[in-house]
mmCIF file of N, CA, C and O in Angstrom:
data_model
loop_
_atom_site.group_PDB
_atom_site.id
_atom_site.type_symbol
_atom_site.label_atom_id
_atom_site.label_comp_id
_atom_site.label_asym_id
_atom_site.label_seq_id
_atom_site.Cartn_x
_atom_site.Cartn_y
_atom_site.Cartn_z
ATOM 1 N N GLY A 112 82.295 -90.483 206.561
ATOM 2 C CA GLY A 112 81.676 -89.679 207.586
ATOM 3 C C GLY A 112 80.918 -88.510 206.989
ATOM 4 O O GLY A 112 80.803 -88.370 205.779
ATOM 5 N N ALA A 113 80.436 -87.638 207.861
ATOM 6 C CA ALA A 113 79.628 -86.491 207.438
ATOM 7 C C ALA A 113 80.419 -85.486 206.618
ATOM 8 O O ALA A 113 79.845 -84.695 205.903
ATOM 9 N N HIS A 114 81.745 -85.518 206.710
ATOM 10 C CA HIS A 114 82.552 -84.521 206.011
ATOM 11 C C HIS A 114 83.180 -85.054 204.728
ATOM 12 O O HIS A 114 84.004 -84.390 204.123
ATOM 13 N N ASP A 115 82.812 -86.253 204.310
ATOM 14 C CA ASP A 115 83.343 -86.799 203.062
ATOM 15 C C ASP A 115 82.721 -86.097 201.871
ATOM 16 O O ASP A 115 81.579 -85.641 201.924
ATOM 17 N N LEU A 116 83.491 -86.009 200.791
ATOM 18 C CA LEU A 116 82.936 -85.488 199.549
ATOM 19 C C LEU A 116 82.028 -86.551 198.960
ATOM 20 O O LEU A 116 82.452 -87.681 198.744
ATOM 21 N N ALA A 117 80.790 -86.206 198.699
ATOM 22 C CA ALA A 117 79.839 -87.186 198.176
ATOM 23 C C ALA A 117 80.033 -87.390 196.682
ATOM 24 O O ALA A 117 79.961 -88.506 196.190
ATOM 25 N N ILE A 118 80.282 -86.302 195.954
ATOM 26 C CA ILE A 118 80.409 -86.409 194.502
ATOM 27 C C ILE A 118 81.259 -85.247 193.987
ATOM 28 O O ILE A 118 81.085 -84.115 194.423
ATOM 29 N N VAL A 119 82.196 -85.564 193.119
ATOM 30 C CA VAL A 119 83.097 -84.563 192.544
ATOM 31 C C VAL A 119 83.086 -84.727 191.029
ATOM 32 O O VAL A 119 83.220 -85.842 190.528
ATOM 33 N N ARG A 120 82.903 -83.628 190.315
ATOM 34 C CA ARG A 120 82.911 -83.663 188.848
ATOM 35 C C ARG A 120 83.662 -82.449 188.315
ATOM 36 O O ARG A 120 83.655 -81.389 188.939
ATOM 37 N N GLU A 121 84.295 -82.621 187.152
ATOM 38 C CA GLU A 121 85.029 -81.537 186.514
ATOM 39 C C GLU A 121 84.509 -81.306 185.111
ATOM 40 O O GLU A 121 84.044 -82.227 184.458
ATOM 41 N N ASP A 122 84.625 -80.081 184.653
ATOM 42 C CA ASP A 122 84.323 -79.760 183.268
ATOM 43 C C ASP A 122 84.950 -78.410 182.966
ATOM 44 O O ASP A 122 85.135 -77.593 183.866
ATOM 45 N N ILE A 123 85.289 -78.199 181.707
ATOM 46 C CA ILE A 123 85.832 -76.903 181.287
ATOM 47 C C ILE A 123 84.823 -75.797 181.597
ATOM 48 O O ILE A 123 85.178 -74.727 182.042
ATOM 49 N N GLY A 124 83.540 -76.078 181.378
ATOM 50 C CA GLY A 124 82.491 -75.096 181.654
ATOM 51 C C GLY A 124 81.939 -75.277 183.043
ATOM 52 O O GLY A 124 81.544 -76.373 183.424
ATOM 53 N N ARG A 125 81.897 -74.188 183.807
ATOM 54 C CA ARG A 125 81.440 -74.292 185.204
ATOM 55 C C ARG A 125 79.991 -74.753 185.304
ATOM 56 O O ARG A 125 79.633 -75.486 186.210
ATOM 57 N N HIS A 126 79.139 -74.330 184.360
ATOM 58 C CA HIS A 126 77.736 -74.764 184.420
ATOM 59 C C HIS A 126 77.613 -76.256 184.138
ATOM 60 O O HIS A 126 76.811 -76.942 184.750
ATOM 61 N N ASN A 127 78.409 -76.761 183.218
ATOM 62 C CA ASN A 127 78.415 -78.197 182.926
ATOM 63 C C ASN A 127 78.865 -78.991 184.149
ATOM 64 O O ASN A 127 78.326 -80.057 184.431
ATOM 65 N N ALA A 128 79.866 -78.500 184.856
ATOM 66 C CA ALA A 128 80.356 -79.194 186.053
ATOM 67 C C ALA A 128 79.248 -79.280 187.108
ATOM 68 O O ALA A 128 79.057 -80.323 187.722
ATOM 69 N N VAL A 129 78.518 -78.193 187.287
ATOM 70 C CA VAL A 129 77.414 -78.188 188.248
ATOM 71 C C VAL A 129 76.326 -79.174 187.812
ATOM 72 O O VAL A 129 75.804 -79.931 188.623
ATOM 73 N N ASP A 130 76.012 -79.181 186.507
ATOM 74 C CA ASP A 130 75.033 -80.146 185.986
ATOM 75 C C ASP A 130 75.481 -81.574 186.239
ATOM 76 O O ASP A 130 74.672 -82.432 186.602
ATOM 77 N N LYS A 131 76.783 -81.840 186.051
ATOM 78 C CA LYS A 131 77.317 -83.196 186.272
ATOM 79 C C LYS A 131 77.203 -83.604 187.742
ATOM 80 O O LYS A 131 76.890 -84.750 188.048
ATOM 81 N N VAL A 132 77.474 -82.666 188.648
ATOM 82 C CA VAL A 132 77.382 -82.966 190.082
ATOM 83 C C VAL A 132 75.931 -83.245 190.472
ATOM 84 O O VAL A 132 75.625 -84.264 191.091
ATOM 85 N N LEU A 133 75.036 -82.334 190.106
ATOM 86 C CA LEU A 133 73.638 -82.482 190.523
ATOM 87 C C LEU A 133 72.971 -83.655 189.812
ATOM 88 O O LEU A 133 72.209 -84.402 190.425
ATOM 89 N N GLY A 134 73.281 -83.856 188.538
ATOM 90 C CA GLY A 134 72.750 -85.009 187.799
ATOM 91 C C GLY A 134 73.314 -86.315 188.326
ATOM 92 O O GLY A 134 72.596 -87.303 188.477
ATOM 93 N N GLY A 135 74.611 -86.312 188.629
ATOM 94 C CA GLY A 135 75.256 -87.510 189.187
ATOM 95 C C GLY A 135 74.679 -87.882 190.537
ATOM 96 O O GLY A 135 74.470 -89.057 190.842
ATOM 97 N N ALA A 136 74.378 -86.869 191.351
ATOM 98 C CA ALA A 136 73.770 -87.122 192.659
ATOM 99 C C ALA A 136 72.407 -87.781 192.483
ATOM 100 O O ALA A 136 72.068 -88.733 193.193
ATOM 101 N N LEU A 137 71.647 -87.288 191.513
ATOM 102 C CA LEU A 137 70.322 -87.847 191.231
ATOM 103 C C LEU A 137 70.433 -89.319 190.822
ATOM 104 O O LEU A 137 69.729 -90.178 191.349
ATOM 105 N N VAL A 138 71.348 -89.599 189.909
ATOM 106 C CA VAL A 138 71.550 -90.967 189.405
ATOM 107 C C VAL A 138 72.013 -91.906 190.532
ATOM 108 O O VAL A 138 71.559 -93.044 190.619
ATOM 109 N N LEU A 139 72.905 -91.407 191.394
ATOM 110 C CA LEU A 139 73.463 -92.232 192.469
ATOM 111 C C LEU A 139 72.581 -92.276 193.713
ATOM 112 O O LEU A 139 72.894 -92.967 194.678
ATOM 113 N N GLY A 140 71.499 -91.517 193.700
ATOM 114 C CA GLY A 140 70.611 -91.494 194.859
ATOM 115 C C GLY A 140 71.175 -90.731 196.039
ATOM 116 O O GLY A 140 70.828 -90.994 197.183
ATOM 117 N N ILE A 141 72.055 -89.775 195.773
ATOM 118 C CA ILE A 141 72.629 -88.934 196.837
ATOM 119 C C ILE A 141 71.710 -87.735 197.048
ATOM 120 O O ILE A 141 71.389 -87.015 196.111
ATOM 121 N N GLU A 142 71.280 -87.541 198.268
ATOM 122 C CA GLU A 142 70.359 -86.455 198.612
ATOM 123 C C GLU A 142 71.056 -85.103 198.482
ATOM 124 O O GLU A 142 72.119 -84.900 199.054
ATOM 125 N N THR A 143 70.463 -84.186 197.729
ATOM 126 C CA THR A 143 71.041 -82.845 197.591
ATOM 127 C C THR A 143 70.343 -81.818 198.482
ATOM 128 O O THR A 143 70.886 -80.746 198.719
ATOM 129 N N ALA A 144 69.164 -82.139 198.971
ATOM 130 C CA ALA A 144 68.454 -81.213 199.873
ATOM 131 C C ALA A 144 69.289 -81.009 201.133
ATOM 132 O O ALA A 144 69.700 -81.970 201.777
ATOM 133 N N GLY A 145 69.574 -79.760 201.438
ATOM 134 C CA GLY A 145 70.370 -79.440 202.615
ATOM 135 C C GLY A 145 71.870 -79.589 202.407
ATOM 136 O O GLY A 145 72.641 -79.428 203.343
ATOM 137 N N ALA A 146 72.282 -79.866 201.184
ATOM 138 C CA ALA A 146 73.700 -80.133 200.910
ATOM 139 C C ALA A 146 74.513 -78.856 200.737
ATOM 140 O O ALA A 146 73.978 -77.758 200.600
ATOM 141 N N LEU A 147 75.822 -79.031 200.719
ATOM 142 C CA LEU A 147 76.795 -77.975 200.419
ATOM 143 C C LEU A 147 77.330 -78.244 199.025
ATOM 144 O O LEU A 147 77.788 -79.352 198.732
ATOM 145 N N LEU A 148 77.261 -77.243 198.154
ATOM 146 C CA LEU A 148 77.820 -77.337 196.807
ATOM 147 C C LEU A 148 78.976 -76.356 196.723
ATOM 148 O O LEU A 148 78.816 -75.166 197.016
ATOM 149 N N VAL A 149 80.157 -76.849 196.352
ATOM 150 C CA VAL A 149 81.350 -76.005 196.240
ATOM 151 C C VAL A 149 81.760 -75.939 194.780
ATOM 152 O O VAL A 149 81.884 -76.977 194.128
ATOM 153 N N VAL A 150 81.959 -74.732 194.273
ATOM 154 C CA VAL A 150 82.421 -74.555 192.901
ATOM 155 C C VAL A 150 83.742 -73.800 192.916
ATOM 156 O O VAL A 150 83.930 -72.856 193.672
ATOM 157 N N SER A 151 84.654 -74.256 192.067
ATOM 158 C CA SER A 151 85.984 -73.634 192.014
ATOM 159 C C SER A 151 85.996 -72.517 190.972
ATOM 160 O O SER A 151 86.941 -72.372 190.214
ATOM 161 N N SER A 152 84.910 -71.758 190.955
ATOM 162 C CA SER A 152 84.783 -70.659 190.004
ATOM 163 C C SER A 152 83.924 -69.582 190.651
ATOM 164 O O SER A 152 83.625 -69.645 191.832
ATOM 165 N N ARG A 153 83.496 -68.655 189.858
ATOM 166 C CA ARG A 153 82.581 -67.624 190.310
ATOM 167 C C ARG A 153 81.169 -68.204 190.349
ATOM 168 O O ARG A 153 80.799 -68.983 189.476
ATOM 169 N N ALA A 154 80.392 -67.818 191.334
ATOM 170 C CA ALA A 154 79.003 -68.263 191.398
ATOM 171 C C ALA A 154 78.158 -67.317 190.550
ATOM 172 O O ALA A 154 78.145 -66.116 190.785
ATOM 173 N N SER A 155 77.485 -67.860 189.583
ATOM 174 C CA SER A 155 76.633 -67.071 188.704
ATOM 175 C C SER A 155 75.172 -67.241 189.106
ATOM 176 O O SER A 155 74.810 -68.132 189.882
ATOM 177 N N PHE A 156 74.331 -66.411 188.526
ATOM 178 C CA PHE A 156 72.879 -66.505 188.712
ATOM 179 C C PHE A 156 72.392 -67.909 188.376
ATOM 180 O O PHE A 156 71.618 -68.508 189.120
ATOM 181 N N GLU A 157 72.866 -68.469 187.245
ATOM 182 C CA GLU A 157 72.429 -69.797 186.794
ATOM 183 C C GLU A 157 72.825 -70.892 187.783
ATOM 184 O O GLU A 157 72.055 -71.816 188.036
ATOM 185 N N ILE A 158 74.023 -70.793 188.329
ATOM 186 C CA ILE A 158 74.475 -71.803 189.292
ATOM 187 C C ILE A 158 73.640 -71.716 190.576
ATOM 188 O O ILE A 158 73.259 -72.740 191.141
ATOM 189 N N VAL A 159 73.323 -70.507 191.015
ATOM 190 C CA VAL A 159 72.457 -70.335 192.186
ATOM 191 C C VAL A 159 71.087 -70.955 191.907
ATOM 192 O O VAL A 159 70.538 -71.678 192.752
ATOM 193 N N GLN A 160 70.535 -70.710 190.722
ATOM 194 C CA GLN A 160 69.239 -71.287 190.348
ATOM 195 C C GLN A 160 69.283 -72.810 190.391
ATOM 196 O O GLN A 160 68.374 -73.453 190.921
ATOM 197 N N LYS A 161 70.324 -73.398 189.807
ATOM 198 C CA LYS A 161 70.461 -74.858 189.784
ATOM 199 C C LYS A 161 70.563 -75.417 191.203
ATOM 200 O O LYS A 161 69.969 -76.449 191.518
ATOM 201 N N ALA A 162 71.316 -74.724 192.057
ATOM 202 C CA ALA A 162 71.449 -75.142 193.452
ATOM 203 C C ALA A 162 70.091 -75.099 194.148
ATOM 204 O O ALA A 162 69.713 -76.042 194.850
ATOM 205 N N ALA A 163 69.348 -74.022 193.932
ATOM 206 C CA ALA A 163 68.037 -73.856 194.578
ATOM 207 C C ALA A 163 67.056 -74.932 194.126
ATOM 208 O O ALA A 163 66.325 -75.497 194.950
ATOM 209 N N VAL A 164 67.040 -75.235 192.838
ATOM 210 C CA VAL A 164 66.144 -76.274 192.313
ATOM 211 C C VAL A 164 66.446 -77.620 192.961
ATOM 212 O O VAL A 164 65.550 -78.411 193.244
ATOM 213 N N SER A 165 67.727 -77.885 193.237
ATOM 214 C CA SER A 165 68.143 -79.141 193.873
ATOM 215 C C SER A 165 68.093 -79.062 195.395
ATOM 216 O O SER A 165 68.534 -79.978 196.080
ATOM 217 N N GLU A 166 67.574 -77.959 195.918
ATOM 218 C CA GLU A 166 67.419 -77.731 197.358
ATOM 219 C C GLU A 166 68.743 -77.737 198.123
ATOM 220 O O GLU A 166 68.798 -78.087 199.308
ATOM 221 N N VAL A 167 69.823 -77.349 197.439
ATOM 222 C CA VAL A 167 71.124 -77.187 198.085
ATOM 223 C C VAL A 167 70.997 -76.010 199.066
ATOM 224 O O VAL A 167 70.458 -74.966 198.708
ATOM 225 N N SER A 168 71.493 -76.175 200.293
ATOM 226 C CA SER A 168 71.383 -75.119 201.307
ATOM 227 C C SER A 168 72.488 -74.083 201.208
ATOM 228 O O SER A 168 72.262 -72.902 201.418
ATOM 229 N N VAL A 169 73.716 -74.566 200.930
ATOM 230 C CA VAL A 169 74.870 -73.673 200.914
ATOM 231 C C VAL A 169 75.640 -73.841 199.609
ATOM 232 O O VAL A 169 76.006 -74.960 199.237
ATOM 233 N N LEU A 170 75.875 -72.717 198.931
ATOM 234 C CA LEU A 170 76.679 -72.685 197.717
ATOM 235 C C LEU A 170 77.923 -71.870 198.029
ATOM 236 O O LEU A 170 77.824 -70.697 198.407
ATOM 237 N N ALA A 171 79.083 -72.501 197.903
ATOM 238 C CA ALA A 171 80.345 -71.815 198.181
ATOM 239 C C ALA A 171 81.179 -71.738 196.912
ATOM 240 O O ALA A 171 81.260 -72.703 196.157
ATOM 241 N N CYS A 172 81.788 -70.569 196.689
ATOM 242 C CA CYS A 172 82.662 -70.392 195.531
ATOM 243 C C CYS A 172 83.971 -69.765 195.997
ATOM 244 O O CYS A 172 84.035 -69.171 197.064
ATOM 245 N N VAL A 173 85.005 -69.922 195.191
ATOM 246 C CA VAL A 173 86.328 -69.446 195.602
ATOM 247 C C VAL A 173 86.560 -67.975 195.280
ATOM 248 O O VAL A 173 87.492 -67.375 195.799
ATOM 249 N N SER A 174 85.719 -67.391 194.422
ATOM 250 C CA SER A 174 85.877 -65.971 194.115
ATOM 251 C C SER A 174 84.584 -65.232 194.422
ATOM 252 O O SER A 174 83.718 -65.745 195.120
ATOM 253 N N ALA A 175 84.450 -64.031 193.890
ATOM 254 C CA ALA A 175 83.266 -63.217 194.180
ATOM 255 C C ALA A 175 82.071 -63.695 193.368
ATOM 256 O O ALA A 175 82.205 -63.982 192.188
ATOM 257 N N PRO A 176 80.903 -63.771 193.981
ATOM 258 C CA PRO A 176 79.698 -64.074 193.204
ATOM 259 C C PRO A 176 79.255 -62.818 192.447
ATOM 260 O O PRO A 176 79.580 -61.702 192.856
ATOM 261 N N SER A 177 78.518 -63.010 191.386
ATOM 262 C CA SER A 177 77.970 -61.861 190.663
ATOM 263 C C SER A 177 76.852 -61.228 191.484
ATOM 264 O O SER A 177 76.266 -61.876 192.366
ATOM 265 N N SER A 178 76.537 -59.965 191.205
ATOM 266 C CA SER A 178 75.464 -59.292 191.947
ATOM 267 C C SER A 178 74.121 -59.976 191.699
ATOM 268 O O SER A 178 73.303 -60.087 192.611
ATOM 269 N N LEU A 179 73.901 -60.479 190.479
ATOM 270 C CA LEU A 179 72.667 -61.229 190.190
ATOM 271 C C LEU A 179 72.604 -62.514 191.002
ATOM 272 O O LEU A 179 71.531 -62.923 191.450
ATOM 273 N N ALA A 180 73.759 -63.163 191.182
ATOM 274 C CA ALA A 180 73.817 -64.394 191.982
ATOM 275 C C ALA A 180 73.434 -64.102 193.430
ATOM 276 O O ALA A 180 72.697 -64.874 194.050
ATOM 277 N N ILE A 181 73.906 -62.987 193.952
ATOM 278 C CA ILE A 181 73.594 -62.610 195.337
ATOM 279 C C ILE A 181 72.099 -62.356 195.488
ATOM 280 O O ILE A 181 71.460 -62.858 196.420
ATOM 281 N N GLU A 182 71.524 -61.606 194.547
ATOM 282 C CA GLU A 182 70.079 -61.330 194.589
ATOM 283 C C GLU A 182 69.272 -62.624 194.514
ATOM 284 O O GLU A 182 68.305 -62.805 195.259
ATOM 285 N N ALA A 183 69.653 -63.524 193.612
ATOM 286 C CA ALA A 183 68.940 -64.792 193.439
ATOM 287 C C ALA A 183 69.045 -65.647 194.699
ATOM 288 O O ALA A 183 68.051 -66.226 195.151
ATOM 289 N N ALA A 184 70.248 -65.743 195.273
ATOM 290 C CA ALA A 184 70.448 -66.547 196.480
ATOM 291 C C ALA A 184 69.602 -66.014 197.627
ATOM 292 O O ALA A 184 68.980 -66.783 198.366
ATOM 293 N N ASP A 185 69.555 -64.704 197.762
ATOM 294 C CA ASP A 185 68.753 -64.083 198.815
ATOM 295 C C ASP A 185 67.280 -64.434 198.627
ATOM 296 O O ASP A 185 66.609 -64.885 199.549
ATOM 297 N N ARG A 186 66.792 -64.285 197.402
ATOM 298 C CA ARG A 186 65.384 -64.535 197.088
ATOM 299 C C ARG A 186 65.018 -66.017 197.201
ATOM 300 O O ARG A 186 63.928 -66.367 197.637
ATOM 301 N N LEU A 187 65.954 -66.905 196.800
ATOM 302 C CA LEU A 187 65.667 -68.345 196.745
ATOM 303 C C LEU A 187 66.027 -69.095 198.028
ATOM 304 O O LEU A 187 65.851 -70.307 198.113
ATOM 305 N N GLY A 188 66.571 -68.398 199.014
ATOM 306 C CA GLY A 188 66.864 -69.021 200.302
ATOM 307 C C GLY A 188 68.140 -69.834 200.353
ATOM 308 O O GLY A 188 68.290 -70.707 201.197
ATOM 309 N N VAL A 189 69.075 -69.543 199.442
ATOM 310 C CA VAL A 189 70.359 -70.253 199.409
ATOM 311 C C VAL A 189 71.401 -69.429 200.162
ATOM 312 O O VAL A 189 71.505 -68.221 199.959
ATOM 313 N N THR A 190 72.164 -70.084 201.036
ATOM 314 C CA THR A 190 73.290 -69.420 201.690
ATOM 315 C C THR A 190 74.423 -69.352 200.671
ATOM 316 O O THR A 190 74.860 -70.386 200.166
ATOM 317 N N LEU A 191 74.867 -68.133 200.363
ATOM 318 C CA LEU A 191 75.914 -67.940 199.354
ATOM 319 C C LEU A 191 77.194 -67.465 200.017
ATOM 320 O O LEU A 191 77.196 -66.458 200.737
ATOM 321 N N VAL A 192 78.262 -68.228 199.786
ATOM 322 C CA VAL A 192 79.570 -67.936 200.371
ATOM 323 C C VAL A 192 80.547 -67.697 199.236
ATOM 324 O O VAL A 192 80.605 -68.474 198.284
ATOM 325 N N GLY A 193 81.314 -66.604 199.338
ATOM 326 C CA GLY A 193 82.341 -66.311 198.343
ATOM 327 C C GLY A 193 83.706 -66.269 198.987
ATOM 328 O O GLY A 193 83.831 -66.260 200.216
ATOM 329 N N PHE A 194 84.731 -66.231 198.162
ATOM 330 C CA PHE A 194 86.123 -66.171 198.623
ATOM 331 C C PHE A 194 86.426 -67.240 199.672
ATOM 332 O O PHE A 194 87.116 -66.991 200.652
ATOM 333 N N ALA A 195 85.860 -68.447 199.459
ATOM 334 C CA ALA A 195 86.048 -69.544 200.418
ATOM 335 C C ALA A 195 87.437 -70.141 200.227
ATOM 336 O O ALA A 195 87.683 -70.895 199.302
ATOM 337 N N ARG A 196 88.350 -69.758 201.120
ATOM 338 C CA ARG A 196 89.732 -70.245 201.044
ATOM 339 C C ARG A 196 90.234 -70.504 202.454
ATOM 340 O O ARG A 196 90.245 -69.582 203.276
ATOM 341 N N GLY A 197 90.618 -71.735 202.691
ATOM 342 C CA GLY A 197 91.074 -72.075 204.037
ATOM 343 C C GLY A 197 89.959 -71.863 205.037
ATOM 344 O O GLY A 197 88.850 -72.351 204.864
ATOM 345 N N ARG A 198 90.236 -71.090 206.090
ATOM 346 C CA ARG A 198 89.223 -70.832 207.115
ATOM 347 C C ARG A 198 88.520 -69.496 206.914
ATOM 348 O O ARG A 198 87.697 -69.081 207.716
ATOM 349 N N ARG A 199 88.865 -68.781 205.840
ATOM 350 C CA ARG A 199 88.268 -67.463 205.597
ATOM 351 C C ARG A 199 87.190 -67.547 204.522
ATOM 352 O O ARG A 199 87.277 -68.370 203.613
ATOM 353 N N MET A 200 86.192 -66.696 204.632
ATOM 354 C CA MET A 200 85.116 -66.660 203.642
ATOM 355 C C MET A 200 84.324 -65.382 203.821
ATOM 356 O O MET A 200 84.389 -64.742 204.862
ATOM 357 N N SER A 201 83.563 -65.032 202.797
ATOM 358 C CA SER A 201 82.609 -63.926 202.879
ATOM 359 C C SER A 201 81.222 -64.535 202.711
ATOM 360 O O SER A 201 80.976 -65.259 201.748
ATOM 361 N N ILE A 202 80.325 -64.244 203.644
ATOM 362 C CA ILE A 202 78.969 -64.782 203.590
ATOM 363 C C ILE A 202 78.047 -63.673 203.089
ATOM 364 O O ILE A 202 77.960 -62.611 203.698
ATOM 365 N N TYR A 203 77.380 -63.931 201.970
ATOM 366 C CA TYR A 203 76.554 -62.908 201.327
ATOM 367 C C TYR A 203 75.077 -62.995 201.681
ATOM 368 O O TYR A 203 74.405 -61.973 201.750
ATOM 369 N N THR A 204 74.549 -64.207 201.846
ATOM 370 C CA THR A 204 73.115 -64.362 202.101
ATOM 371 C C THR A 204 72.873 -65.479 203.117
ATOM 372 O O THR A 204 73.651 -66.427 203.209
ATOM 373 N N HIS A 205 71.805 -65.349 203.864
ATOM 374 C CA HIS A 205 71.330 -66.394 204.785
ATOM 375 C C HIS A 205 72.459 -66.958 205.655
ATOM 376 O O HIS A 205 72.692 -68.167 205.705
ATOM 377 N N ALA A 206 73.142 -66.051 206.360
ATOM 378 C CA ALA A 206 74.324 -66.390 207.178
ATOM 379 C C ALA A 206 73.997 -67.313 208.354
ATOM 380 O O ALA A 206 74.918 -67.926 208.914
ATOM 381 N N HIS A 207 72.719 -67.466 208.689
ATOM 382 C CA HIS A 207 72.354 -68.282 209.857
ATOM 383 C C HIS A 207 72.798 -69.748 209.734
ATOM 384 O O HIS A 207 72.923 -70.437 210.723
ATOM 385 N N ARG A 208 73.069 -70.210 208.513
ATOM 386 C CA ARG A 208 73.476 -71.618 208.323
ATOM 387 C C ARG A 208 74.969 -71.835 208.576
ATOM 388 O O ARG A 208 75.406 -72.977 208.640
ATOM 389 N N ILE A 209 75.743 -70.759 208.670
ATOM 390 C CA ILE A 209 77.198 -70.886 208.831
ATOM 391 C C ILE A 209 77.549 -70.570 210.282
ATOM 392 O O ILE A 209 77.367 -69.437 210.742
ATOM 393 N N PRO A 210 78.052 -71.575 211.015
ATOM 394 C CA PRO A 210 78.421 -71.309 212.411
ATOM 395 C C PRO A 210 79.608 -70.335 212.472
ATOM 396 O O PRO A 210 80.573 -70.481 211.743
ATOM 397 N N HIS A 211 79.504 -69.335 213.332
ATOM 398 C CA HIS A 211 80.625 -68.405 213.524
ATOM 399 C C HIS A 211 80.633 -67.842 214.927
ATOM 400 O O HIS A 211 79.768 -68.056 215.696
#
C-alpha cells in the first residue's frame, strides 16, 4: 500500500546510507519525486542536498538537523522534520506538506 517502505538501506556512514537508498531507488525504478526520506541520524546539509536533487519532498530525521541543513531545506523547498519519534516531531521548513 501507500504506507509501505519502498527501500531500506543501512551503512555505518549516514551519507553512504542515503546514497544507497537514492541509488537503489534509481536502479529499481522507484520514483523519489515527492517521496519521504527518513534517516536514523542527524540531517546534515549534504543529506538535504541529496534529497533535493532526488526531488524528495519530506526529509525526516530522529534528532536535530544542523542549522546549515535547515537553511538548505528552506532554500531548496524540502520539508525538514526533526525529532521524529512516534507521533511527535518538530517541523523546520515548508510545514504545508505535513497535515496537522
